[in-house]
XYZ file of C-alpha atoms in Angstrom:
653
model
C -29.928 -47.202 -25.289
C -27.553 -46.882 -22.463
C -26.399 -44.251 -20.511
C -23.596 -43.013 -17.946
C -25.403 -41.615 -14.876
C -24.020 -39.293 -11.604
C -25.941 -41.088 -8.689
C -26.848 -38.610 -5.984
C -25.750 -41.180 -3.355
C -22.138 -42.242 -3.031
C -21.249 -45.744 -3.588
C -17.500 -46.068 -3.284
C -14.648 -43.553 -2.474
C -13.555 -42.858 -6.243
C -11.399 -39.717 -6.709
C -11.496 -40.168 -10.281
C -14.866 -38.094 -11.593
C -15.718 -40.550 -14.386
C -15.480 -43.843 -12.422
C -18.256 -42.446 -10.315
C -20.567 -42.841 -13.292
C -22.794 -45.960 -13.227
C -24.281 -47.337 -16.560
C -28.154 -47.858 -16.891
C -30.297 -48.653 -19.839
C -33.536 -46.728 -20.981
C -35.447 -47.685 -24.292
C -35.732 -43.797 -24.989
C -33.344 -40.903 -26.037
C -32.265 -38.777 -23.333
C -30.371 -35.548 -22.969
C -27.383 -35.067 -20.870
C -28.460 -33.047 -17.433
C -31.962 -34.947 -17.514
C -32.667 -35.900 -14.107
C -34.000 -39.534 -13.589
C -34.558 -42.062 -10.670
C -32.337 -44.970 -10.663
C -32.127 -48.355 -8.641
C -28.802 -48.181 -6.306
C -28.733 -51.589 -4.097
C -32.265 -51.409 -2.488
C -33.109 -47.977 -2.946
C -34.572 -45.764 -5.441
C -32.443 -42.517 -5.740
C -32.496 -39.500 -8.021
C -29.375 -39.439 -10.437
C -28.169 -37.281 -13.489
C -27.915 -38.460 -17.015
C -24.011 -37.359 -17.870
C -23.832 -39.014 -21.502
C -24.780 -41.706 -23.862
C -22.360 -44.378 -24.415
C -22.766 -47.439 -26.946
C -24.141 -50.781 -25.942
C -21.226 -52.430 -23.540
C -20.004 -55.615 -25.255
C -20.327 -58.916 -23.183
C -20.963 -56.918 -19.846
C -19.572 -58.572 -17.011
C -22.516 -57.195 -14.919
C -26.397 -56.718 -15.025
C -27.161 -53.213 -16.540
C -30.427 -52.071 -14.537
C -32.844 -49.901 -16.233
C -33.551 -46.485 -15.363
C -36.865 -46.654 -13.201
C -38.371 -43.156 -14.698
C -37.560 -39.841 -16.015
C -38.685 -36.575 -13.795
C -40.963 -34.386 -15.656
C -38.448 -31.570 -15.750
C -36.074 -29.825 -17.931
C -32.349 -30.838 -18.334
C -29.768 -29.261 -16.115
C -28.045 -26.596 -18.067
C -24.660 -27.753 -19.817
C -22.510 -25.274 -17.574
C -23.895 -26.838 -14.343
C -23.148 -30.415 -15.554
C -19.643 -29.476 -16.652
C -19.282 -27.750 -13.259
C -19.937 -30.780 -11.536
C -17.309 -32.595 -13.684
C -14.639 -29.642 -12.817
C -15.558 -29.477 -9.288
C -14.725 -32.981 -8.653
C -11.433 -33.042 -10.260
C -10.429 -29.796 -8.844
C -11.358 -30.248 -5.373
C -10.608 -34.240 -5.770
C -14.459 -34.852 -4.547
C -16.496 -38.024 -5.642
C -19.089 -36.816 -8.336
C -22.224 -38.087 -6.228
C -21.365 -35.512 -3.469
C -21.308 -33.005 -5.948
C -24.554 -33.914 -7.616
C -26.270 -32.840 -4.453
C -25.366 -29.341 -4.880
C -27.554 -29.383 -8.393
C -30.424 -31.399 -7.430
C -32.617 -29.770 -4.617
C -33.871 -31.745 -1.730
C -37.126 -33.655 -2.072
C -37.008 -33.448 -5.721
C -39.231 -36.580 -5.836
C -42.125 -35.351 -3.547
C -45.294 -33.839 -5.179
C -45.875 -30.257 -4.231
C -49.083 -28.378 -3.846
C -48.513 -25.642 -6.438
C -47.762 -21.976 -5.029
C -48.034 -18.666 -6.868
C -44.758 -17.944 -8.545
C -43.562 -14.585 -9.453
C -46.288 -12.797 -11.740
C -45.306 -11.051 -14.756
C -46.068 -8.322 -16.562
C -47.582 -8.976 -20.264
C -45.905 -6.031 -22.028
C -42.112 -5.031 -21.466
C -41.531 -2.768 -18.840
C -39.361 0.163 -20.115
C -35.979 0.029 -18.693
C -35.224 2.957 -16.129
C -32.075 4.894 -16.516
C -29.554 4.020 -13.876
C -27.611 7.168 -12.772
C -23.708 6.957 -12.828
C -21.405 9.488 -12.004
C -18.013 10.109 -14.171
C -16.166 7.519 -11.831
C -18.469 4.954 -12.356
C -18.632 5.444 -16.093
C -15.089 5.527 -16.357
C -14.814 1.936 -14.201
C -17.825 0.709 -16.554
C -15.978 1.255 -19.703
C -12.731 -0.047 -18.421
C -14.839 -3.321 -17.326
C -16.144 -3.643 -20.756
C -12.421 -3.199 -22.291
C -10.947 -6.311 -20.396
C -10.577 -9.360 -22.325
C -10.420 -11.689 -19.239
C -13.843 -13.123 -18.079
C -13.187 -12.763 -14.726
C -12.803 -9.157 -13.770
C -11.884 -7.483 -10.324
C -13.565 -4.255 -9.500
C -11.916 -2.751 -6.525
C -14.451 0.043 -5.174
C -13.872 1.940 -1.979
C -16.959 1.551 0.305
C -19.537 4.112 -0.575
C -18.386 4.280 -4.120
C -21.717 2.895 -5.411
C -20.669 -0.560 -6.663
C -24.071 -1.504 -6.886
C -25.062 1.163 -9.562
C -22.721 -0.580 -11.769
C -24.234 -4.384 -11.155
C -27.617 -2.754 -11.805
C -26.211 -1.358 -15.115
C -24.560 -4.644 -16.023
C -27.425 -6.419 -14.875
C -29.842 -4.218 -17.267
C -27.371 -4.805 -20.386
C -27.888 -8.485 -20.021
C -31.579 -8.095 -19.251
C -32.086 -6.185 -22.404
C -30.687 -8.895 -24.391
C -33.101 -11.555 -22.676
C -30.203 -12.950 -20.664
C -30.174 -13.730 -16.931
C -27.862 -12.493 -13.790
C -26.916 -14.130 -10.950
C -26.019 -12.073 -7.911
C -23.931 -13.478 -5.054
C -24.067 -11.927 -1.688
C -22.034 -13.315 1.601
C -25.359 -13.230 3.971
C -28.979 -13.458 2.158
C -30.151 -12.178 5.874
C -28.201 -8.758 5.164
C -29.130 -8.052 1.686
C -32.478 -6.519 1.810
C -31.425 -3.290 0.556
C -29.679 -4.916 -2.566
C -33.068 -6.826 -3.748
C -35.169 -3.713 -2.940
C -32.942 -1.697 -5.281
C -32.782 -4.726 -7.926
C -36.751 -4.984 -7.751
C -37.201 -1.431 -8.513
C -35.262 -1.807 -11.814
C -36.479 -5.226 -12.640
C -39.905 -5.625 -11.248
C -41.349 -8.971 -11.048
C -38.164 -10.390 -12.294
C -36.001 -10.966 -9.036
C -35.566 -14.399 -7.444
C -34.227 -14.705 -4.033
C -32.568 -18.132 -3.026
C -31.258 -18.945 0.309
C -30.669 -21.963 2.875
C -33.474 -20.826 4.941
C -36.220 -21.209 2.700
C -37.962 -24.272 3.240
C -37.339 -27.444 1.238
C -40.882 -26.836 -0.551
C -40.154 -23.269 -1.373
C -36.629 -24.093 -2.781
C -38.066 -27.011 -4.562
C -40.535 -24.863 -6.539
C -38.245 -21.885 -6.948
C -35.434 -24.045 -8.753
C -38.498 -25.574 -10.931
C -39.702 -22.052 -11.861
C -36.352 -21.142 -12.593
C -35.587 -24.153 -14.416
C -38.329 -23.964 -16.922
C -38.187 -20.066 -17.190
C -37.130 -18.919 -20.536
C -37.580 -15.004 -19.604
C -34.583 -13.460 -18.369
C -34.123 -13.423 -14.233
C -32.419 -11.653 -11.704
C -31.191 -14.351 -9.021
C -30.058 -12.970 -5.730
C -28.300 -15.285 -3.087
C -25.325 -16.737 -1.144
C -23.098 -19.257 -2.691
C -25.933 -21.926 -3.353
C -27.617 -19.375 -5.721
C -24.953 -20.362 -8.094
C -26.241 -23.643 -9.019
C -29.543 -22.073 -10.031
C -30.463 -23.968 -13.306
C -30.618 -20.702 -15.592
C -30.398 -21.674 -19.086
C -29.806 -18.193 -20.629
C -27.323 -16.989 -17.999
C -25.507 -13.815 -19.189
C -23.596 -12.513 -16.290
C -22.565 -13.626 -12.791
C -21.538 -11.019 -9.685
C -19.664 -11.593 -6.623
C -20.736 -8.867 -3.832
C -18.238 -8.290 -1.177
C -16.007 -11.063 -2.969
C -13.494 -10.834 -0.118
C -15.800 -12.542 2.412
C -15.222 -15.925 3.762
C -18.341 -17.075 3.355
C -17.894 -17.561 -0.477
C -15.759 -20.761 0.807
C -18.001 -23.520 1.529
C -16.379 -25.406 4.734
C -18.491 -28.593 4.870
C -18.209 -31.108 1.908
C -17.828 -30.813 -0.840
C -15.442 -27.716 -0.287
C -15.150 -25.705 -2.965
C -14.504 -21.756 -3.565
C -17.568 -20.022 -5.186
C -15.201 -17.395 -6.763
C -13.047 -20.189 -8.133
C -16.419 -22.012 -9.615
C -17.992 -18.705 -10.738
C -14.608 -18.091 -12.807
C -14.917 -21.675 -13.928
C -18.666 -20.830 -15.533
C -17.759 -17.548 -16.737
C -15.006 -19.200 -19.125
C -17.258 -22.122 -19.805
C -19.927 -20.004 -21.048
C -18.034 -17.076 -22.627
C -19.724 -14.532 -20.058
C -18.508 -12.111 -17.439
C -17.882 -12.550 -13.863
C -17.657 -9.519 -11.679
C -15.732 -9.764 -8.175
C -16.884 -6.613 -6.545
C -15.338 -5.547 -3.211
C -13.329 -2.606 -1.476
C -10.509 -5.233 0.056
C -9.939 -7.510 -2.430
C -8.445 -10.877 -1.599
C -4.518 -11.184 -1.953
C -4.710 -13.684 -4.486
C -7.486 -11.948 -6.397
C -5.549 -8.867 -6.533
C -2.531 -10.735 -7.715
C -3.913 -12.446 -10.420
C -6.027 -9.666 -11.477
C -3.110 -7.457 -12.081
C -1.239 -10.633 -14.012
C -4.360 -10.982 -16.276
C -4.880 -7.041 -16.518
C -8.659 -7.587 -15.461
C -8.494 -4.856 -12.775
C -10.494 -1.916 -12.356
C -10.416 0.719 -9.500
C -13.605 2.834 -8.377
C -12.050 5.278 -5.743
C -14.435 8.154 -5.704
C -17.439 8.062 -3.225
C -20.611 7.934 -4.810
C -22.328 10.722 -2.589
C -20.713 14.351 -2.884
C -21.665 14.771 0.679
C -19.773 11.763 1.765
C -17.074 12.827 4.418
C -13.829 11.544 6.144
C -14.505 10.306 9.561
C -12.258 11.713 12.307
C -10.128 8.732 13.414
C -9.131 8.441 17.240
C -6.379 5.732 17.883
C -6.593 4.626 21.616
C -3.809 2.634 23.189
C -5.334 -0.196 25.049
C -1.984 -0.244 27.305
C -2.534 3.194 28.796
C -4.655 2.827 31.648
C -5.119 6.772 32.105
C -7.620 6.514 29.164
C -9.827 3.988 30.731
C -10.772 5.677 34.042
C -14.284 4.817 33.790
C -14.826 1.280 32.285
C -11.996 -1.123 31.188
C -13.526 -1.836 27.748
C -14.424 1.540 26.462
C -12.181 4.494 26.549
C -13.112 7.692 28.016
C -13.168 9.521 24.570
C -15.391 6.798 23.336
C -17.832 7.084 26.577
C -17.987 10.878 25.875
C -18.720 10.564 22.109
C -21.307 7.978 22.800
C -22.968 10.555 25.455
C -23.038 12.953 22.840
C -24.872 11.029 20.483
C -27.703 9.883 22.799
C -28.105 13.560 23.354
C -28.123 14.594 19.768
C -30.421 11.342 18.718
C -27.854 9.668 16.733
C -26.480 6.232 16.916
C -23.082 4.477 17.723
C -21.678 0.943 16.396
C -19.525 -0.788 18.771
C -17.507 -3.180 16.757
C -15.731 -6.687 18.180
C -14.313 -8.859 16.115
C -15.769 -12.221 17.781
C -13.166 -14.471 16.343
C -10.394 -12.635 18.219
C -11.789 -13.770 21.349
C -9.321 -16.742 21.591
C -6.518 -15.915 24.200
C -3.855 -13.501 23.187
C -0.357 -13.789 24.066
C 1.161 -10.246 24.417
C 3.082 -7.812 26.662
C 0.773 -5.080 27.986
C 3.553 -2.745 28.612
C 5.123 -2.797 25.123
C 2.821 -4.722 22.676
C 5.024 -7.322 21.973
C 3.333 -10.771 20.727
C 4.334 -14.175 20.518
C 4.814 -14.984 16.944
C 6.276 -18.216 15.104
C 9.745 -17.523 13.664
C 9.095 -19.822 10.666
C 5.378 -18.604 9.446
C 5.208 -14.966 11.038
C 2.096 -16.248 12.838
C 0.863 -15.468 16.063
C 1.444 -18.707 18.577
C -1.395 -20.157 20.617
C -1.392 -20.761 24.186
C -2.160 -24.708 25.262
C -2.721 -24.076 28.840
C -2.466 -28.029 29.667
C 1.209 -28.152 28.706
C 1.558 -24.487 29.024
C 3.399 -23.867 25.877
C 2.875 -21.801 22.929
C 2.472 -23.817 19.594
C 2.163 -22.753 15.856
C -0.832 -24.626 14.597
C 0.806 -24.512 10.711
C 4.405 -25.716 10.925
C 4.173 -27.504 14.570
C 6.893 -24.985 16.171
C 6.428 -24.948 20.165
C 8.056 -22.858 22.827
C 7.504 -22.581 26.544
C 5.382 -19.254 27.712
C 7.988 -16.377 28.668
C 7.957 -15.432 32.273
C 8.858 -12.077 31.017
C 8.643 -10.218 28.021
C 11.793 -10.662 25.476
C 11.351 -6.931 24.460
C 11.133 -5.040 27.294
C 11.773 -7.503 30.130
C 8.777 -6.562 31.852
C 6.976 -9.555 33.699
C 3.514 -8.559 32.316
C 2.658 -11.171 29.849
C -1.022 -11.853 29.507
C -3.492 -14.220 27.973
C -7.131 -12.550 27.484
C -10.136 -12.261 25.349
C -13.930 -11.295 25.667
C -17.145 -11.344 23.903
C -20.073 -9.050 22.675
C -22.661 -10.456 25.508
C -19.800 -8.981 28.204
C -19.629 -5.464 26.229
C -23.606 -5.431 26.290
C -23.792 -5.784 29.838
C -20.887 -3.266 30.609
C -22.820 -0.449 28.040
C -26.110 -1.283 29.800
C -24.283 -0.306 32.879
C -22.878 2.819 31.570
C -25.969 4.267 29.548
C -28.976 3.041 31.671
C -31.844 4.653 29.395
C -30.213 3.848 25.946
C -31.834 1.511 23.546
C -29.012 -1.162 23.033
C -29.115 -4.150 20.403
C -26.763 -6.839 20.012
C -26.215 -7.919 15.931
C -24.089 -11.185 16.233
C -24.287 -14.709 15.516
C -26.540 -15.302 18.495
C -29.245 -13.744 16.744
C -29.030 -14.375 12.859
C -32.592 -15.740 11.866
C -33.995 -14.218 9.040
C -36.970 -12.497 10.835
C -34.623 -11.382 13.838
C -32.071 -9.642 11.408
C -34.433 -8.146 9.096
C -36.341 -6.728 12.156
C -33.319 -5.299 13.822
C -32.024 -4.147 10.610
C -35.417 -1.967 10.360
C -35.100 -0.803 13.932
C -31.715 0.626 13.392
C -32.722 2.394 10.011
C -35.621 3.765 11.861
C -33.625 4.944 14.895
C -35.324 2.521 17.232
C -31.826 1.402 18.554
C -29.077 3.864 19.785
C -26.135 1.478 20.515
C -25.561 -1.376 18.484
C -23.220 -4.199 19.179
C -21.936 -6.288 16.241
C -19.322 -8.390 14.929
C -18.256 -9.213 11.113
C -21.838 -9.600 10.204
C -22.177 -5.618 10.360
C -19.408 -5.188 7.843
C -21.076 -6.642 4.819
C -22.148 -3.602 2.932
C -25.122 -2.021 5.113
C -25.883 1.129 4.820
C -27.012 2.770 8.381
C -28.230 6.529 7.653
C -28.225 7.605 11.685
C -24.913 6.108 12.254
C -22.525 8.725 13.526
C -19.759 6.833 15.573
C -18.035 3.727 15.323
C -16.184 2.197 18.312
C -13.577 -0.613 17.521
C -13.044 -2.366 21.052
C -10.146 -4.283 20.342
C -8.574 -3.732 16.565
C -5.958 -6.065 17.248
C -8.097 -9.024 18.412
C -8.255 -10.798 14.836
C -4.429 -10.376 14.450
C -3.688 -12.486 17.058
C -5.230 -15.770 15.669
C -2.627 -18.240 14.551
C -3.478 -18.320 10.743
C -1.421 -17.038 7.456
C -4.984 -15.078 6.537
C -5.289 -13.246 10.048
C -3.744 -10.045 8.981
C -5.564 -10.069 5.411
C -9.221 -10.603 7.327
C -8.610 -7.959 10.009
C -7.704 -5.545 7.436
C -10.899 -6.420 5.528
C -12.782 -6.141 8.695
C -11.536 -2.763 10.061
C -11.942 -1.360 6.775
C -15.046 -2.516 6.308
C -16.441 -1.324 9.511
C -14.702 2.261 9.391
C -16.683 2.423 6.117
C -19.878 1.969 7.594
C -19.913 5.778 8.991
C -18.921 9.224 6.427
C -21.242 7.898 3.820
C -22.747 11.294 3.346
C -25.823 10.925 5.857
C -24.513 12.980 8.453
C -22.293 16.169 8.451
C -19.890 14.328 11.193
C -18.692 11.108 11.882
C -16.036 9.554 14.460
C -14.034 6.190 14.642
C -12.260 5.186 18.032
C -9.749 2.511 17.433
C -8.796 0.634 20.371
C -5.650 -1.277 20.237
C -2.603 -3.049 22.155
C -0.496 -2.590 19.296
C -0.930 1.116 17.708
C 2.093 0.933 15.677
C 0.770 -2.372 13.631
C 1.108 -1.916 10.089
C -2.287 -3.239 9.450
C -3.780 -0.959 12.182
C -2.479 2.018 10.094
C -3.336 0.629 6.735
C -7.018 0.202 7.713
C -7.232 3.725 9.159
C -5.646 5.322 5.846
C -8.007 3.121 3.746
C -4.714 2.254 2.134
C -5.333 -1.024 0.291
C -2.240 -0.927 -1.927
C -0.111 -0.443 1.199
C -1.563 -3.326 2.941
C -1.546 -5.478 -0.021
C 2.488 -4.796 -0.809
C 2.840 -5.433 2.867
C 1.252 -8.921 3.024
C 2.377 -10.189 -0.406
C 5.839 -9.819 0.683
C 5.184 -12.032 3.662
C 3.291 -14.433 1.692
C 6.100 -14.651 -0.545
C 8.879 -14.944 2.333
C 6.432 -17.687 4.008
C 5.461 -19.750 1.233
C 1.897 -19.169 1.262
C -0.746 -18.150 -1.314
C -0.621 -16.880 -4.259
C 3.046 -18.126 -4.481
C 2.277 -21.760 -2.995
C -0.513 -23.942 -2.754
C -1.759 -25.230 0.203
C -4.012 -28.226 1.613
C -4.611 -29.427 5.151
C -4.982 -33.252 5.933
C -6.486 -34.130 9.198
C -7.464 -36.986 11.271
C -9.886 -37.123 14.066
C -10.166 -40.315 16.620
C -11.424 -40.979 20.012
C -8.453 -40.809 22.005
C -5.401 -38.503 21.965
C -2.964 -41.257 21.610
C -4.613 -43.113 18.861
C -4.986 -39.818 16.700
C -1.222 -39.024 17.235
C -0.485 -42.746 16.161
C -2.732 -42.372 12.672
C -1.333 -38.999 11.918
C 2.464 -40.163 12.344
C 1.615 -43.249 10.160
C -0.071 -40.777 7.323
C 3.150 -38.398 7.986
C 5.563 -41.297 6.882
C 3.248 -42.055 3.878
C 3.695 -38.730 2.737
C 7.372 -37.687 3.372
C 8.951 -39.750 0.810
C 6.585 -37.772 -1.840
C 8.442 -35.249 -4.277
C 7.579 -31.659 -4.672
C 5.862 -30.873 -1.640
C 6.681 -29.585 1.622
C 5.266 -30.954 4.937
C 4.594 -29.587 8.243
C 4.845 -31.584 11.265
C 1.989 -33.214 12.482
C 0.315 -30.663 14.806
C -2.834 -30.523 17.089
C -5.553 -28.398 15.361
C -6.550 -25.114 16.378
C -9.839 -26.692 17.882
C -7.868 -29.547 18.755
C -10.951 -31.278 20.860
C -14.690 -31.660 20.070
C -17.237 -34.024 20.707
C -16.015 -36.227 17.874
C -12.730 -36.846 19.542
C -8.992 -35.352 19.015
C -7.763 -33.724 15.608
C -4.477 -33.178 14.548
C -3.222 -32.047 11.243
C -0.583 -31.900 8.555
C -0.322 -28.874 6.117
C 0.937 -29.543 2.710
C 2.591 -26.493 0.499
C 3.892 -26.709 -3.205
C 4.677 -24.160 -5.847
C 2.565 -27.125 -8.245
C -1.097 -27.470 -7.166
C -0.520 -30.996 -9.565
C 1.811 -32.205 -6.619
C -0.547 -31.687 -3.986
C -3.283 -33.568 -5.982
C -0.985 -36.443 -6.586
C 0.011 -36.452 -2.886
C -3.613 -36.427 -1.957
C -4.508 -39.204 -3.967
C -1.619 -41.428 -3.003
C -3.170 -41.423 0.584
C -6.756 -41.004 0.158
C -7.637 -44.285 1.192
C -6.170 -43.831 4.399
C -8.477 -44.479 7.268
C -10.690 -41.487 8.429
C -8.558 -38.977 6.647
C -10.118 -35.645 5.410
C -9.009 -32.883 3.492
C -9.063 -29.412 2.383
C -7.598 -28.092 -0.878
C -6.730 -24.270 -1.166
C -8.255 -23.780 2.308
C -8.815 -20.070 2.847
C -7.624 -20.437 6.845
C -5.675 -23.089 8.381
C -7.228 -23.000 11.714
């Protein structure tokens, strides 16, 4: 018998999914999805059976036999279909996709480890408490015909109780659920909640587990016939669950759901494909939906709002807007305003906690007027311009527009144009000077190991930390019961990034971090928002928790500037050792793309991070109202030397 097999090693750069398949023979009947060992060149590698074929007539090549079949259940059909879809939708060779489905080291013999023990008798389902608002939302979700459903629940509205209820419904039908989270290291409380209602059935999967552990968990899931609750980041979506009945994506707005390294893909789009393929529900849960998702949910009548706080004791925090241009508010420290310092002092006296939030990504230099708040924006894309200090020019990294750095502000004519930025380590040292006896902890990308984050989270909950300094890691659904105050050091930092999604992401971050307080644990809560741009609409929408206002503001700009959801995007880029070679190559690429119909091209421009150890990177942005036109353009030039591309990029940086 003859079979078409997906190899797990790339052997030629072909963008047509089915042309990446190889033909092998085997004397026995095999099922699609079975994992086999195949010869490829001088190596023996894993492969996945795609389908059987009739005997080739007079083949012009020698058909090699499959070496062996691994003693594992076949991959579920929805994963096999997902591989083909991902390859076609994101123009990625199937062998690269195949490595998402097969765990590393699958051919190794592993010592047996204990797997989750199961109770012999069924556990009696526990009743999950729902308030009237949650019950209404549950009914609304059930009435939506679309398989992909957007649950827009404000911070503290109790979305987790809905997740538990939906998963319980599937569990009672012997169906498994996959619960996706942006950061596994910050989900201990979610895991605990599911373990309470589903003892012995919760499986966690994440990249920080050892190869052996992930392999054993994968085998356990593949062989299990019992319903499971699988919790993990985007890779958990590839769990070989045969009885999948539900997918939930928590914090669905989070950028972590887009895989930046090859194969690049959106977890949300893949989850929707799987839901449609299997005729099951996929729930996007978030307090701040992505613009594209809200647009599509409204269009498809697949939107449910959950606007009531879960706890009756929840309160609206006192909001204080601090103008960073007003030096009189910063008499004690240049980074922390006098009212914020006074509030932190009171918290220390009352044994309550303070969170100092700083958007690390916004530490790229800002070009602003510190008198009137004017900021250098591209007239074409309405995006912040980036300073290139070597040329002393402001450049748009989306369309290529350039201008010289003004000597004075074009609005107020003041000569005080500044370029500045700072990070969390500096803030930590400043706080230690101000509050010498306070217990201060930093919670950012420099201490993201599982053990350190979990230990730090335990310290915060117990009250062993007085002042917490953090970046966007802290906005992902953490419940901090002793937190009384949030201080946002520079609320407009993220607004200054030269990207079409920078305002949207700033709104997400600010809304989420403001939502860390006033959750019903304490009788008072305060938020101090320091900004150079106190009149910026995004700042005010965030303070008012006004998602609809922010959406209407942003969707209008997206339409004007030809960005998603009205246009599709692709980023094509080339990296070479010297800048001269890079520029020559990117211009050659531009010449090949220019005659193509139905697409808009940016000028070749330096990437936001132009220089790296790999060399110099320049890019071209493609836009089109038709995604097919984008795909056709890439297929036309995909053999261009050293070309890399990203389809539907959530960011152009």
